[in-house]
């Protein structure tokens, strides 16, 4: 487990080059493929007849515990697991690959390719993390009573999106459009550790900390692909992003524009994204839900997990000590739900060349499900200056993990570079991200 925690330090190191899903540029009035990824109805509003996305990168790291100044600390793990608040951390990497979009009369069409790599720590009790990673130093007996599902989860997958949109009504003042995207999914690797209904205590005994339970807890352990061997090594995510075709999902969206002499006065969009799931199939597939019972007569020495970096080792330790209900491991395919979310935005033209966008992202599934990929709740406000070939913007956002963030970004013709948190990161924020890419539009 210690290696898993240490890997988060690596991800924070990447944070200086990382981002929050193209924040700011994805709601630009220079409409293109990035807008259509947020809302497929926008493909009917393309600024040019054709657009080619060459490549786009987006990396984001966020947490609810430590700021950028803490990264120089020699006690990083201690800071992560300080206090009583459960630990939430996210690493989210996205690559928008070669993609093509076109506008034909009132229609818009697109083919997009996207790769995802994620690592999540959800609602982890800081006492357990502290006992495992910080030399098991627990000064007193600590009572644990956490009914929530504490998760460590990693996943990688790819997708190909096929989009179609149409303007369904248009006159001199108003325009309504609708669109849909069908995504073909290619699950790569998955790993999940979910511990729920934990009622017990951690007690210091000499140089070690021991865990016991007052009542049985529920433990899910699942893994597939490269993450069966390790989910703390970033290379294991990148090696198996695209697996076999084993899933489908979809996006649906609508769009309204209050038109101006040139462009619009108001652009409003609403979409529901990532409706669907994918099935992981691999020779390494295992998905087992255990009953975990650790009696006071045989406490669990948490130091045994210090150098563990894969879930089969966790299973082996717990099974050998007799803490798991006797049952064989389930070598089976399993289905993982995508992070379904509602997106809503409104882009206002304040004066020519100056716009302000309000954006809302709301998750429609809870993050604590063992077979659920996570997504944050997010609200943002982005003022934007646009003179055609050049655009600059300052996204101000608030999410349910890292809190308030302030970023900056710009576009020069088809090249863009930005961050949803660069300003707040430099001011010791809890999120670090960056994105960049290049696209070419013509006719």
CSV table of C-alpha atoms in Angstrom, one decimal:
chain,number,residue,atom,x,y,z
A,1,UNK,CA,0.0,0.0,0.0
A,2,UNK,CA,2.9,2.4,0.7
A,3,UNK,CA,3.9,2.2,-3.0
A,4,UNK,CA,0.3,3.1,-3.9
A,5,UNK,CA,0.5,6.3,-1.8
A,6,UNK,CA,4.0,7.1,-3.1
A,7,UNK,CA,2.7,6.9,-6.6
A,8,UNK,CA,0.4,9.9,-5.8
A,9,UNK,CA,3.5,11.9,-5.2
A,10,UNK,CA,4.6,11.1,-8.8
A,11,UNK,CA,1.2,12.2,-10.1
A,12,UNK,CA,1.6,15.5,-8.2
A,13,UNK,CA,4.9,15.9,-9.9
A,14,UNK,CA,3.1,15.6,-13.2
A,15,UNK,CA,0.7,18.3,-12.0
A,16,UNK,CA,2.9,21.1,-13.2
A,17,UNK,CA,2.1,19.8,-16.7
A,18,UNK,CA,-1.6,18.9,-16.0
A,19,UNK,CA,-5.3,20.0,-16.5
A,20,UNK,CA,-9.1,19.9,-15.7
A,21,UNK,CA,-10.7,18.6,-18.9
A,22,UNK,CA,-9.9,21.6,-21.1
A,23,UNK,CA,-11.5,24.1,-18.8
A,24,UNK,CA,-12.3,27.4,-20.6
A,25,UNK,CA,-11.4,26.3,-24.1
A,26,UNK,CA,-14.2,23.7,-24.3
A,27,UNK,CA,-16.9,26.3,-24.1
A,28,UNK,CA,-15.3,28.8,-26.4
A,29,UNK,CA,-17.4,30.6,-29.0
A,30,UNK,CA,-14.9,29.4,-31.6
A,31,UNK,CA,-16.9,26.2,-31.8
A,32,UNK,CA,-15.1,22.9,-32.7
A,33,UNK,CA,-14.4,19.3,-31.6
A,34,UNK,CA,-13.7,20.3,-28.0
A,35,UNK,CA,-17.1,21.9,-27.7
A,36,UNK,CA,-18.7,18.8,-29.3
A,37,UNK,CA,-17.1,16.5,-26.7
A,38,UNK,CA,-18.9,18.5,-24.0
A,39,UNK,CA,-22.2,18.6,-25.9
A,40,UNK,CA,-22.7,16.8,-29.2
A,41,UNK,CA,-25.4,19.3,-30.3
A,42,UNK,CA,-22.5,21.8,-30.8
A,43,UNK,CA,-21.3,19.9,-33.9
A,44,UNK,CA,-24.2,21.6,-35.7
A,45,UNK,CA,-22.6,25.0,-34.8
A,46,UNK,CA,-19.1,24.4,-36.1
A,47,UNK,CA,-17.3,27.7,-36.8
A,48,UNK,CA,-15.7,26.2,-40.0
A,49,UNK,CA,-17.0,23.6,-42.4
A,50,UNK,CA,-14.2,21.1,-41.5
A,51,UNK,CA,-12.0,20.6,-38.4
A,52,UNK,CA,-9.2,18.2,-37.7
A,53,UNK,CA,-8.0,17.6,-34.2
A,54,UNK,CA,-4.3,16.6,-34.4
A,55,UNK,CA,-3.9,15.9,-30.7
A,56,UNK,CA,-4.9,17.2,-27.3
A,57,UNK,CA,-3.6,16.4,-23.8
A,58,UNK,CA,-5.3,17.0,-20.5
A,59,UNK,CA,-3.9,16.0,-17.0
A,60,UNK,CA,-5.4,16.8,-13.6
A,61,UNK,CA,-4.4,16.0,-10.1
A,62,UNK,CA,-6.6,17.1,-7.1
A,63,UNK,CA,-7.0,16.4,-3.5
A,64,UNK,CA,-8.6,17.7,-0.3
A,65,UNK,CA,-5.6,17.6,2.0
A,66,UNK,CA,-2.3,19.2,0.7
A,67,UNK,CA,-1.3,22.2,-1.3
A,68,UNK,CA,1.6,22.8,-3.7
A,69,UNK,CA,3.9,24.1,-0.9
A,70,UNK,CA,3.6,20.7,0.8
A,71,UNK,CA,5.3,18.9,-2.0
A,72,UNK,CA,8.7,19.9,-0.7
A,73,UNK,CA,7.9,18.3,2.7
A,74,UNK,CA,9.8,15.3,3.9
A,75,UNK,CA,6.6,14.2,5.6
A,76,UNK,CA,4.3,14.2,2.6
A,77,UNK,CA,2.5,11.0,3.5
A,78,UNK,CA,1.9,12.3,7.1
A,79,UNK,CA,0.4,15.5,5.7
A,80,UNK,CA,-1.9,13.5,3.4
A,81,UNK,CA,-3.3,11.5,6.4
A,82,UNK,CA,-3.4,14.2,9.0
A,83,UNK,CA,-6.7,15.2,10.8
A,84,UNK,CA,-10.0,13.3,10.8
A,85,UNK,CA,-11.4,14.2,7.4
A,86,UNK,CA,-11.4,11.3,5.0
A,87,UNK,CA,-8.9,11.5,2.1
A,88,UNK,CA,-10.1,12.1,-1.4
A,89,UNK,CA,-7.5,12.2,-4.3
A,90,UNK,CA,-7.9,12.1,-8.1
A,91,UNK,CA,-5.5,11.7,-11.0
A,92,UNK,CA,-7.2,12.0,-14.4
A,93,UNK,CA,-5.3,12.0,-17.7
A,94,UNK,CA,-7.1,12.4,-21.0
A,95,UNK,CA,-5.7,12.2,-24.6
A,96,UNK,CA,-7.9,13.5,-27.4
A,97,UNK,CA,-6.4,11.8,-30.4
A,98,UNK,CA,-6.9,12.2,-34.1
A,99,UNK,CA,-10.5,13.4,-34.7
A,100,UNK,CA,-12.5,14.8,-37.6
A,101,UNK,CA,-15.7,17.0,-37.7
A,102,UNK,CA,-17.6,18.5,-40.6
A,103,UNK,CA,-20.7,20.7,-41.1
A,104,UNK,CA,-23.0,19.9,-44.0
A,105,UNK,CA,-26.0,22.3,-44.4
A,106,UNK,CA,-27.9,22.0,-41.1
A,107,UNK,CA,-26.1,18.8,-40.0
A,108,UNK,CA,-22.8,18.3,-38.2
A,109,UNK,CA,-20.9,15.0,-38.0
A,110,UNK,CA,-17.7,13.9,-36.1
A,111,UNK,CA,-15.5,11.0,-35.4
A,112,UNK,CA,-13.4,11.3,-32.3
A,113,UNK,CA,-10.8,9.2,-30.4
A,114,UNK,CA,-10.1,9.6,-26.7
A,115,UNK,CA,-7.9,7.7,-24.2
A,116,UNK,CA,-8.4,7.8,-20.4
A,117,UNK,CA,-6.2,6.9,-17.4
A,118,UNK,CA,-7.5,7.4,-13.8
A,119,UNK,CA,-6.4,6.8,-10.3
A,120,UNK,CA,-8.8,7.5,-7.4
A,121,UNK,CA,-8.7,7.5,-3.6
A,122,UNK,CA,-12.2,7.9,-2.3
A,123,UNK,CA,-13.2,8.5,1.3
A,124,UNK,CA,-10.1,6.8,2.9
A,125,UNK,CA,-9.9,6.9,6.7
A,126,UNK,CA,-6.7,8.9,7.5
A,127,UNK,CA,-6.0,6.7,10.5
A,128,UNK,CA,-5.6,3.6,8.4
A,129,UNK,CA,-3.5,5.4,5.8
A,130,UNK,CA,-1.3,6.9,8.6
A,131,UNK,CA,-0.8,3.5,10.2
A,132,UNK,CA,0.3,1.8,7.0
A,133,UNK,CA,2.5,4.6,5.5
A,134,UNK,CA,4.0,6.3,8.5
A,135,UNK,CA,5.8,3.6,10.5
A,136,UNK,CA,2.6,2.5,12.2
A,137,UNK,CA,2.8,5.3,14.8
A,138,UNK,CA,-0.6,5.4,16.5
A,139,UNK,CA,-0.3,7.1,19.9
A,140,UNK,CA,-3.6,5.8,21.3
A,141,UNK,CA,-6.3,3.3,20.4
A,142,UNK,CA,-8.3,4.9,17.6
A,143,UNK,CA,-12.0,3.9,17.1
A,144,UNK,CA,-13.0,3.4,13.5
A,145,UNK,CA,-16.7,3.6,12.5
A,146,UNK,CA,-16.9,4.3,8.8
A,147,UNK,CA,-20.0,3.0,7.0
A,148,UNK,CA,-18.9,4.4,3.7
A,149,UNK,CA,-17.0,2.5,1.0
A,150,UNK,CA,-13.3,3.4,1.2
A,151,UNK,CA,-11.9,2.9,-2.3
A,152,UNK,CA,-8.5,2.8,-4.1
A,153,UNK,CA,-9.3,2.4,-7.8
A,154,UNK,CA,-7.4,2.6,-11.1
A,155,UNK,CA,-8.7,2.3,-14.6
A,156,UNK,CA,-7.6,2.8,-18.2
A,157,UNK,CA,-9.8,2.7,-21.4
A,158,UNK,CA,-10.2,4.1,-24.8
A,159,UNK,CA,-13.2,5.2,-26.9
A,160,UNK,CA,-14.2,6.0,-30.4
A,161,UNK,CA,-17.1,8.4,-30.7
A,162,UNK,CA,-19.5,8.7,-33.7
A,163,UNK,CA,-21.5,12.0,-33.5
A,164,UNK,CA,-24.4,13.5,-35.4
A,165,UNK,CA,-26.1,16.8,-34.8
A,166,UNK,CA,-28.8,18.8,-36.5
A,167,UNK,CA,-30.3,22.3,-36.4
A,168,UNK,CA,-34.0,21.6,-35.8
A,169,UNK,CA,-35.3,25.2,-35.9
A,170,UNK,CA,-33.8,28.5,-37.0
A,171,UNK,CA,-35.0,32.0,-37.8
A,172,UNK,CA,-33.5,35.4,-37.6
A,173,UNK,CA,-33.4,35.5,-33.8
A,174,UNK,CA,-33.3,31.9,-32.5
A,175,UNK,CA,-31.7,28.6,-33.3
A,176,UNK,CA,-32.3,25.2,-31.7
A,177,UNK,CA,-30.0,22.1,-32.2
A,178,UNK,CA,-29.8,18.6,-30.9
A,179,UNK,CA,-27.1,16.0,-31.1
A,180,UNK,CA,-26.0,12.5,-30.1
A,181,UNK,CA,-22.7,10.6,-29.7
A,182,UNK,CA,-22.4,6.9,-29.7
A,183,UNK,CA,-19.1,5.8,-28.1
A,184,UNK,CA,-17.5,2.4,-28.8
A,185,UNK,CA,-15.4,1.5,-25.7
A,186,UNK,CA,-12.2,-0.4,-25.4
A,187,UNK,CA,-11.5,-1.2,-21.7
A,188,UNK,CA,-7.8,-1.7,-20.9
A,189,UNK,CA,-7.2,-2.3,-17.2
A,190,UNK,CA,-9.1,-2.0,-14.0
A,191,UNK,CA,-8.3,-2.3,-10.3
A,192,UNK,CA,-10.5,-1.7,-7.2
A,193,UNK,CA,-10.2,-2.1,-3.5
A,194,UNK,CA,-13.4,-1.2,-1.7
A,195,UNK,CA,-13.8,-1.6,2.1
A,196,UNK,CA,-17.2,-0.7,3.6
A,197,UNK,CA,-19.0,-0.9,6.9
A,198,UNK,CA,-15.7,-0.8,8.8
A,199,UNK,CA,-16.4,-0.8,12.6
A,200,UNK,CA,-13.3,-1.5,14.7
A,201,UNK,CA,-10.2,0.0,16.2
A,202,UNK,CA,-6.5,0.4,15.6
A,203,UNK,CA,-4.2,-0.2,18.6
A,204,UNK,CA,-0.5,0.5,19.0
A,205,UNK,CA,1.5,-2.4,20.4
A,206,UNK,CA,5.2,-1.8,20.6
A,207,UNK,CA,6.5,-0.8,17.1
A,208,UNK,CA,3.4,-2.0,15.2
A,209,UNK,CA,-0.2,-0.9,14.8
A,210,UNK,CA,-3.0,-3.6,14.8
A,211,UNK,CA,-6.5,-3.5,13.3
A,212,UNK,CA,-9.4,-5.4,14.8
A,213,UNK,CA,-13.1,-5.3,13.9
A,214,UNK,CA,-16.2,-5.3,16.1
A,215,UNK,CA,-18.4,-6.6,13.4
A,216,UNK,CA,-17.8,-8.0,9.9
A,217,UNK,CA,-16.9,-5.5,7.1
A,218,UNK,CA,-17.4,-6.0,3.4
A,219,UNK,CA,-14.3,-6.0,1.1
A,220,UNK,CA,-14.4,-6.0,-2.7
A,221,UNK,CA,-11.2,-6.8,-4.6
A,222,UNK,CA,-11.3,-6.6,-8.4
A,223,UNK,CA,-8.6,-6.4,-11.0
A,224,UNK,CA,-8.0,-6.9,-14.7
A,225,UNK,CA,-5.2,-6.4,-17.3
A,226,UNK,CA,-1.9,-4.8,-16.3
A,227,UNK,CA,-3.4,-3.4,-13.1
A,228,UNK,CA,-3.7,-6.9,-11.7
A,229,UNK,CA,0.1,-6.8,-11.3
A,230,UNK,CA,0.4,-3.3,-10.0
A,231,UNK,CA,-1.8,-0.2,-9.9
A,232,UNK,CA,0.8,2.1,-8.5
A,233,UNK,CA,3.0,2.2,-11.6
A,234,UNK,CA,2.0,4.8,-14.1
A,235,UNK,CA,3.5,2.8,-17.0
A,236,UNK,CA,0.8,0.1,-16.3
A,237,UNK,CA,-1.9,2.6,-17.2
A,238,UNK,CA,-0.3,3.8,-20.4
A,239,UNK,CA,0.6,0.3,-21.7
A,240,UNK,CA,-3.0,-0.9,-21.9
A,241,UNK,CA,-5.3,2.1,-22.5
A,242,UNK,CA,-7.0,0.5,-25.5
A,243,UNK,CA,-8.1,-3.1,-25.0
A,244,UNK,CA,-10.7,-5.1,-26.9
A,245,UNK,CA,-14.1,-3.8,-27.9
A,246,UNK,CA,-16.3,-4.5,-24.9
A,247,UNK,CA,-18.7,-1.7,-24.2
A,248,UNK,CA,-20.9,1.2,-25.4
A,249,UNK,CA,-21.9,4.5,-24.1
A,250,UNK,CA,-23.6,7.6,-25.3
A,251,UNK,CA,-23.9,11.4,-25.0
A,252,UNK,CA,-27.1,13.4,-25.8
A,253,UNK,CA,-27.4,17.1,-25.9
A,254,UNK,CA,-29.4,20.2,-26.9
A,255,UNK,CA,-28.4,23.7,-27.7
A,256,UNK,CA,-30.1,27.1,-28.0
A,257,UNK,CA,-28.7,30.3,-29.5
A,258,UNK,CA,-30.1,33.8,-29.2
A,259,UNK,CA,-28.6,35.2,-32.4
A,260,UNK,CA,-26.9,38.6,-32.9
A,261,UNK,CA,-25.9,40.4,-36.1
A,262,UNK,CA,-22.7,38.4,-36.0
A,263,UNK,CA,-22.6,35.2,-33.9
A,264,UNK,CA,-24.8,35.1,-30.9
A,265,UNK,CA,-25.8,37.0,-27.8
A,266,UNK,CA,-26.4,33.8,-25.8
A,267,UNK,CA,-25.3,30.2,-26.3
A,268,UNK,CA,-27.0,27.7,-23.9
A,269,UNK,CA,-26.3,24.0,-23.9
A,270,UNK,CA,-27.3,21.0,-21.8
A,271,UNK,CA,-26.0,17.4,-22.2
A,272,UNK,CA,-25.9,14.1,-20.4
A,273,UNK,CA,-22.6,12.4,-21.0
A,274,UNK,CA,-21.2,8.9,-20.6
A,275,UNK,CA,-24.4,6.9,-20.3
A,276,UNK,CA,-23.3,3.3,-20.4
A,277,UNK,CA,-20.7,0.8,-19.2
A,278,UNK,CA,-17.9,-1.5,-20.3
A,279,UNK,CA,-17.0,-5.1,-19.5
A,280,UNK,CA,-13.5,-6.1,-18.5
A,281,UNK,CA,-12.3,-9.5,-19.9
A,282,UNK,CA,-8.8,-10.8,-19.3
A,283,UNK,CA,-7.0,-13.9,-18.2
A,284,UNK,CA,-6.0,-12.0,-15.1
A,285,UNK,CA,-9.7,-11.1,-14.3
A,286,UNK,CA,-10.8,-11.4,-10.7
A,287,UNK,CA,-13.8,-9.9,-8.9
A,288,UNK,CA,-14.6,-11.1,-5.4
A,289,UNK,CA,-16.6,-9.6,-2.5
A,290,UNK,CA,-15.5,-10.9,0.9
A,291,UNK,CA,-16.6,-10.7,4.5
A,292,UNK,CA,-13.7,-9.3,6.5
A,293,UNK,CA,-13.6,-10.3,10.2
A,294,UNK,CA,-10.5,-9.5,12.4
A,295,UNK,CA,-11.0,-10.8,16.0
A,296,UNK,CA,-9.3,-9.2,19.0
A,297,UNK,CA,-7.6,-12.6,19.6
A,298,UNK,CA,-5.8,-12.4,16.2
A,299,UNK,CA,-5.3,-8.7,15.3
A,300,UNK,CA,-4.0,-7.7,11.9
A,301,UNK,CA,-0.5,-6.2,11.8
A,302,UNK,CA,-0.8,-3.3,9.3
A,303,UNK,CA,2.9,-3.2,8.7
A,304,UNK,CA,2.5,-6.2,6.4
A,305,UNK,CA,1.0,-3.8,3.8
A,306,UNK,CA,3.9,-1.4,3.7
A,307,UNK,CA,5.4,-2.7,0.5
A,308,UNK,CA,2.3,-4.1,-1.2
A,309,UNK,CA,1.6,-2.7,-4.7
A,310,UNK,CA,-1.1,-5.1,-6.1
A,311,UNK,CA,-4.3,-6.5,-4.8
A,312,UNK,CA,-3.5,-10.2,-5.1
A,313,UNK,CA,-0.9,-9.6,-2.4
A,314,UNK,CA,-3.5,-8.0,-0.2
A,315,UNK,CA,-5.8,-11.1,-0.8
A,316,UNK,CA,-3.0,-13.4,0.0
A,317,UNK,CA,-2.1,-11.7,3.4
A,318,UNK,CA,-5.7,-11.5,4.5
A,319,UNK,CA,-6.5,-15.1,3.4
A,320,UNK,CA,-3.4,-16.6,5.1
A,321,UNK,CA,-4.3,-14.9,8.3
A,322,UNK,CA,-7.8,-16.3,8.2
A,323,UNK,CA,-9.6,-12.9,8.1
A,324,UNK,CA,-11.7,-13.5,4.9
A,325,UNK,CA,-14.7,-15.7,4.6
A,326,UNK,CA,-13.6,-19.0,3.1
A,327,UNK,CA,-14.5,-18.8,-0.6
A,328,UNK,CA,-12.6,-19.2,-3.9
A,329,UNK,CA,-11.6,-16.1,-5.8
A,330,UNK,CA,-14.0,-15.3,-8.6
A,331,UNK,CA,-12.3,-15.5,-11.9
A,332,UNK,CA,-15.0,-13.7,-13.9
A,333,UNK,CA,-15.7,-10.9,-16.3
A,334,UNK,CA,-17.2,-7.8,-14.7
A,335,UNK,CA,-18.9,-4.6,-15.8
A,336,UNK,CA,-17.8,-1.1,-14.9
A,337,UNK,CA,-20.1,1.9,-15.1
A,338,UNK,CA,-18.9,5.1,-16.8
A,339,UNK,CA,-19.0,8.5,-15.0
A,340,UNK,CA,-22.4,9.6,-16.1
A,341,UNK,CA,-22.8,13.4,-15.6
A,342,UNK,CA,-25.0,16.3,-16.5
A,343,UNK,CA,-23.4,19.3,-18.1
A,344,UNK,CA,-25.0,22.7,-18.5
A,345,UNK,CA,-23.5,26.0,-19.7
A,346,UNK,CA,-24.5,29.5,-20.8
A,347,UNK,CA,-22.1,31.7,-22.8
A,348,UNK,CA,-23.0,35.4,-22.8
A,349,UNK,CA,-21.7,38.1,-25.2
A,350,UNK,CA,-21.3,41.1,-22.8
A,351,UNK,CA,-19.8,43.4,-25.5
A,352,UNK,CA,-18.2,42.6,-28.8
A,353,UNK,CA,-15.1,40.4,-28.3
A,354,UNK,CA,-15.8,39.9,-24.6
A,355,UNK,CA,-17.8,36.9,-23.3
A,356,UNK,CA,-18.6,35.2,-19.9
A,357,UNK,CA,-19.4,31.5,-19.6
A,358,UNK,CA,-21.2,29.9,-16.6
A,359,UNK,CA,-20.7,26.1,-16.5
A,360,UNK,CA,-22.1,23.3,-14.2
A,361,UNK,CA,-21.1,19.6,-14.1
A,362,UNK,CA,-23.1,17.3,-11.8
A,363,UNK,CA,-22.4,13.6,-11.3
A,364,UNK,CA,-25.5,11.3,-11.7
A,365,UNK,CA,-23.9,8.3,-9.9
A,366,UNK,CA,-22.2,8.1,-6.5
A,367,UNK,CA,-18.4,7.6,-6.4
A,368,UNK,CA,-18.5,4.9,-3.8
A,369,UNK,CA,-19.7,2.1,-6.0
A,370,UNK,CA,-17.0,-0.6,-6.5
A,371,UNK,CA,-17.6,-0.8,-10.2
A,372,UNK,CA,-18.0,3.0,-10.7
A,373,UNK,CA,-15.6,5.4,-12.4
A,374,UNK,CA,-15.6,8.7,-10.6
A,375,UNK,CA,-16.3,12.3,-11.8
A,376,UNK,CA,-16.3,15.5,-9.7
A,377,UNK,CA,-19.1,18.0,-9.3
A,378,UNK,CA,-18.0,21.3,-10.7
A,379,UNK,CA,-19.2,24.8,-11.2
A,380,UNK,CA,-17.2,27.5,-13.0
A,381,UNK,CA,-17.3,31.1,-14.4
A,382,UNK,CA,-15.0,32.0,-17.2
A,383,UNK,CA,-14.5,35.5,-18.6
A,384,UNK,CA,-13.1,35.4,-22.2
A,385,UNK,CA,-11.6,37.9,-24.6
A,386,UNK,CA,-11.8,36.8,-28.3
A,387,UNK,CA,-10.6,38.6,-31.4
A,388,UNK,CA,-10.8,35.6,-33.8
A,389,UNK,CA,-7.3,34.2,-34.2
A,390,UNK,CA,-6.4,35.0,-30.5
A,391,UNK,CA,-8.4,34.2,-27.4
A,392,UNK,CA,-7.6,34.5,-23.7
A,393,UNK,CA,-9.6,33.4,-20.7
A,394,UNK,CA,-9.5,33.1,-16.9
A,395,UNK,CA,-11.6,30.1,-15.5
A,396,UNK,CA,-12.8,30.4,-11.9
A,397,UNK,CA,-14.1,27.1,-10.6
A,398,UNK,CA,-15.2,25.2,-7.5
A,399,UNK,CA,-15.3,21.4,-7.2
A,400,UNK,CA,-16.2,19.0,-4.4
A,401,UNK,CA,-12.6,17.7,-3.9
A,402,UNK,CA,-10.1,20.5,-4.2
A,403,UNK,CA,-12.4,23.5,-3.6
A,404,UNK,CA,-11.9,26.8,-5.4
A,405,UNK,CA,-9.4,27.2,-8.3
A,406,UNK,CA,-8.4,29.9,-10.7
A,407,UNK,CA,-6.7,29.3,-14.0
A,408,UNK,CA,-5.6,30.9,-17.2
A,409,UNK,CA,-5.4,29.9,-20.9
A,410,UNK,CA,-5.1,31.1,-24.4
A,411,UNK,CA,-5.6,30.1,-28.0
A,412,UNK,CA,-3.5,31.3,-30.9
A,413,UNK,CA,-5.2,30.1,-34.2
A,414,UNK,CA,-5.5,26.3,-33.7
A,415,UNK,CA,-2.9,26.0,-30.9
A,416,UNK,CA,-4.2,26.2,-27.3
A,417,UNK,CA,-2.5,26.0,-23.9
A,418,UNK,CA,-4.1,26.5,-20.5
A,419,UNK,CA,-4.9,25.4,-17.0
A,420,UNK,CA,-8.0,25.5,-14.8
A,421,UNK,CA,-5.9,26.1,-11.7
A,422,UNK,CA,-2.4,27.6,-12.5
A,423,UNK,CA,-3.1,30.8,-10.5
A,424,UNK,CA,-4.5,29.1,-7.4
A,425,UNK,CA,-1.8,26.4,-7.6
A,426,UNK,CA,0.9,29.0,-7.3
A,427,UNK,CA,-1.1,30.4,-4.3
A,428,UNK,CA,-0.9,26.9,-2.6
A,429,UNK,CA,-4.1,25.4,-4.1
A,430,UNK,CA,-5.0,21.7,-3.9
A,431,UNK,CA,-5.4,21.1,-7.6
A,432,UNK,CA,-2.7,21.1,-10.4
A,433,UNK,CA,-3.5,20.8,-14.0
A,434,UNK,CA,-2.6,21.7,-17.6
A,435,UNK,CA,-3.8,21.1,-21.1
A,436,UNK,CA,-2.6,21.7,-24.6
A,437,UNK,CA,-3.3,20.7,-28.1
A,438,UNK,CA,-3.6,21.7,-31.8
A,439,UNK,CA,-6.5,21.6,-34.2
A,440,UNK,CA,-7.0,22.8,-37.7
A,441,UNK,CA,-10.2,24.2,-39.1
A,442,UNK,CA,-10.8,25.3,-42.7
A,443,UNK,CA,-13.5,26.5,-45.2
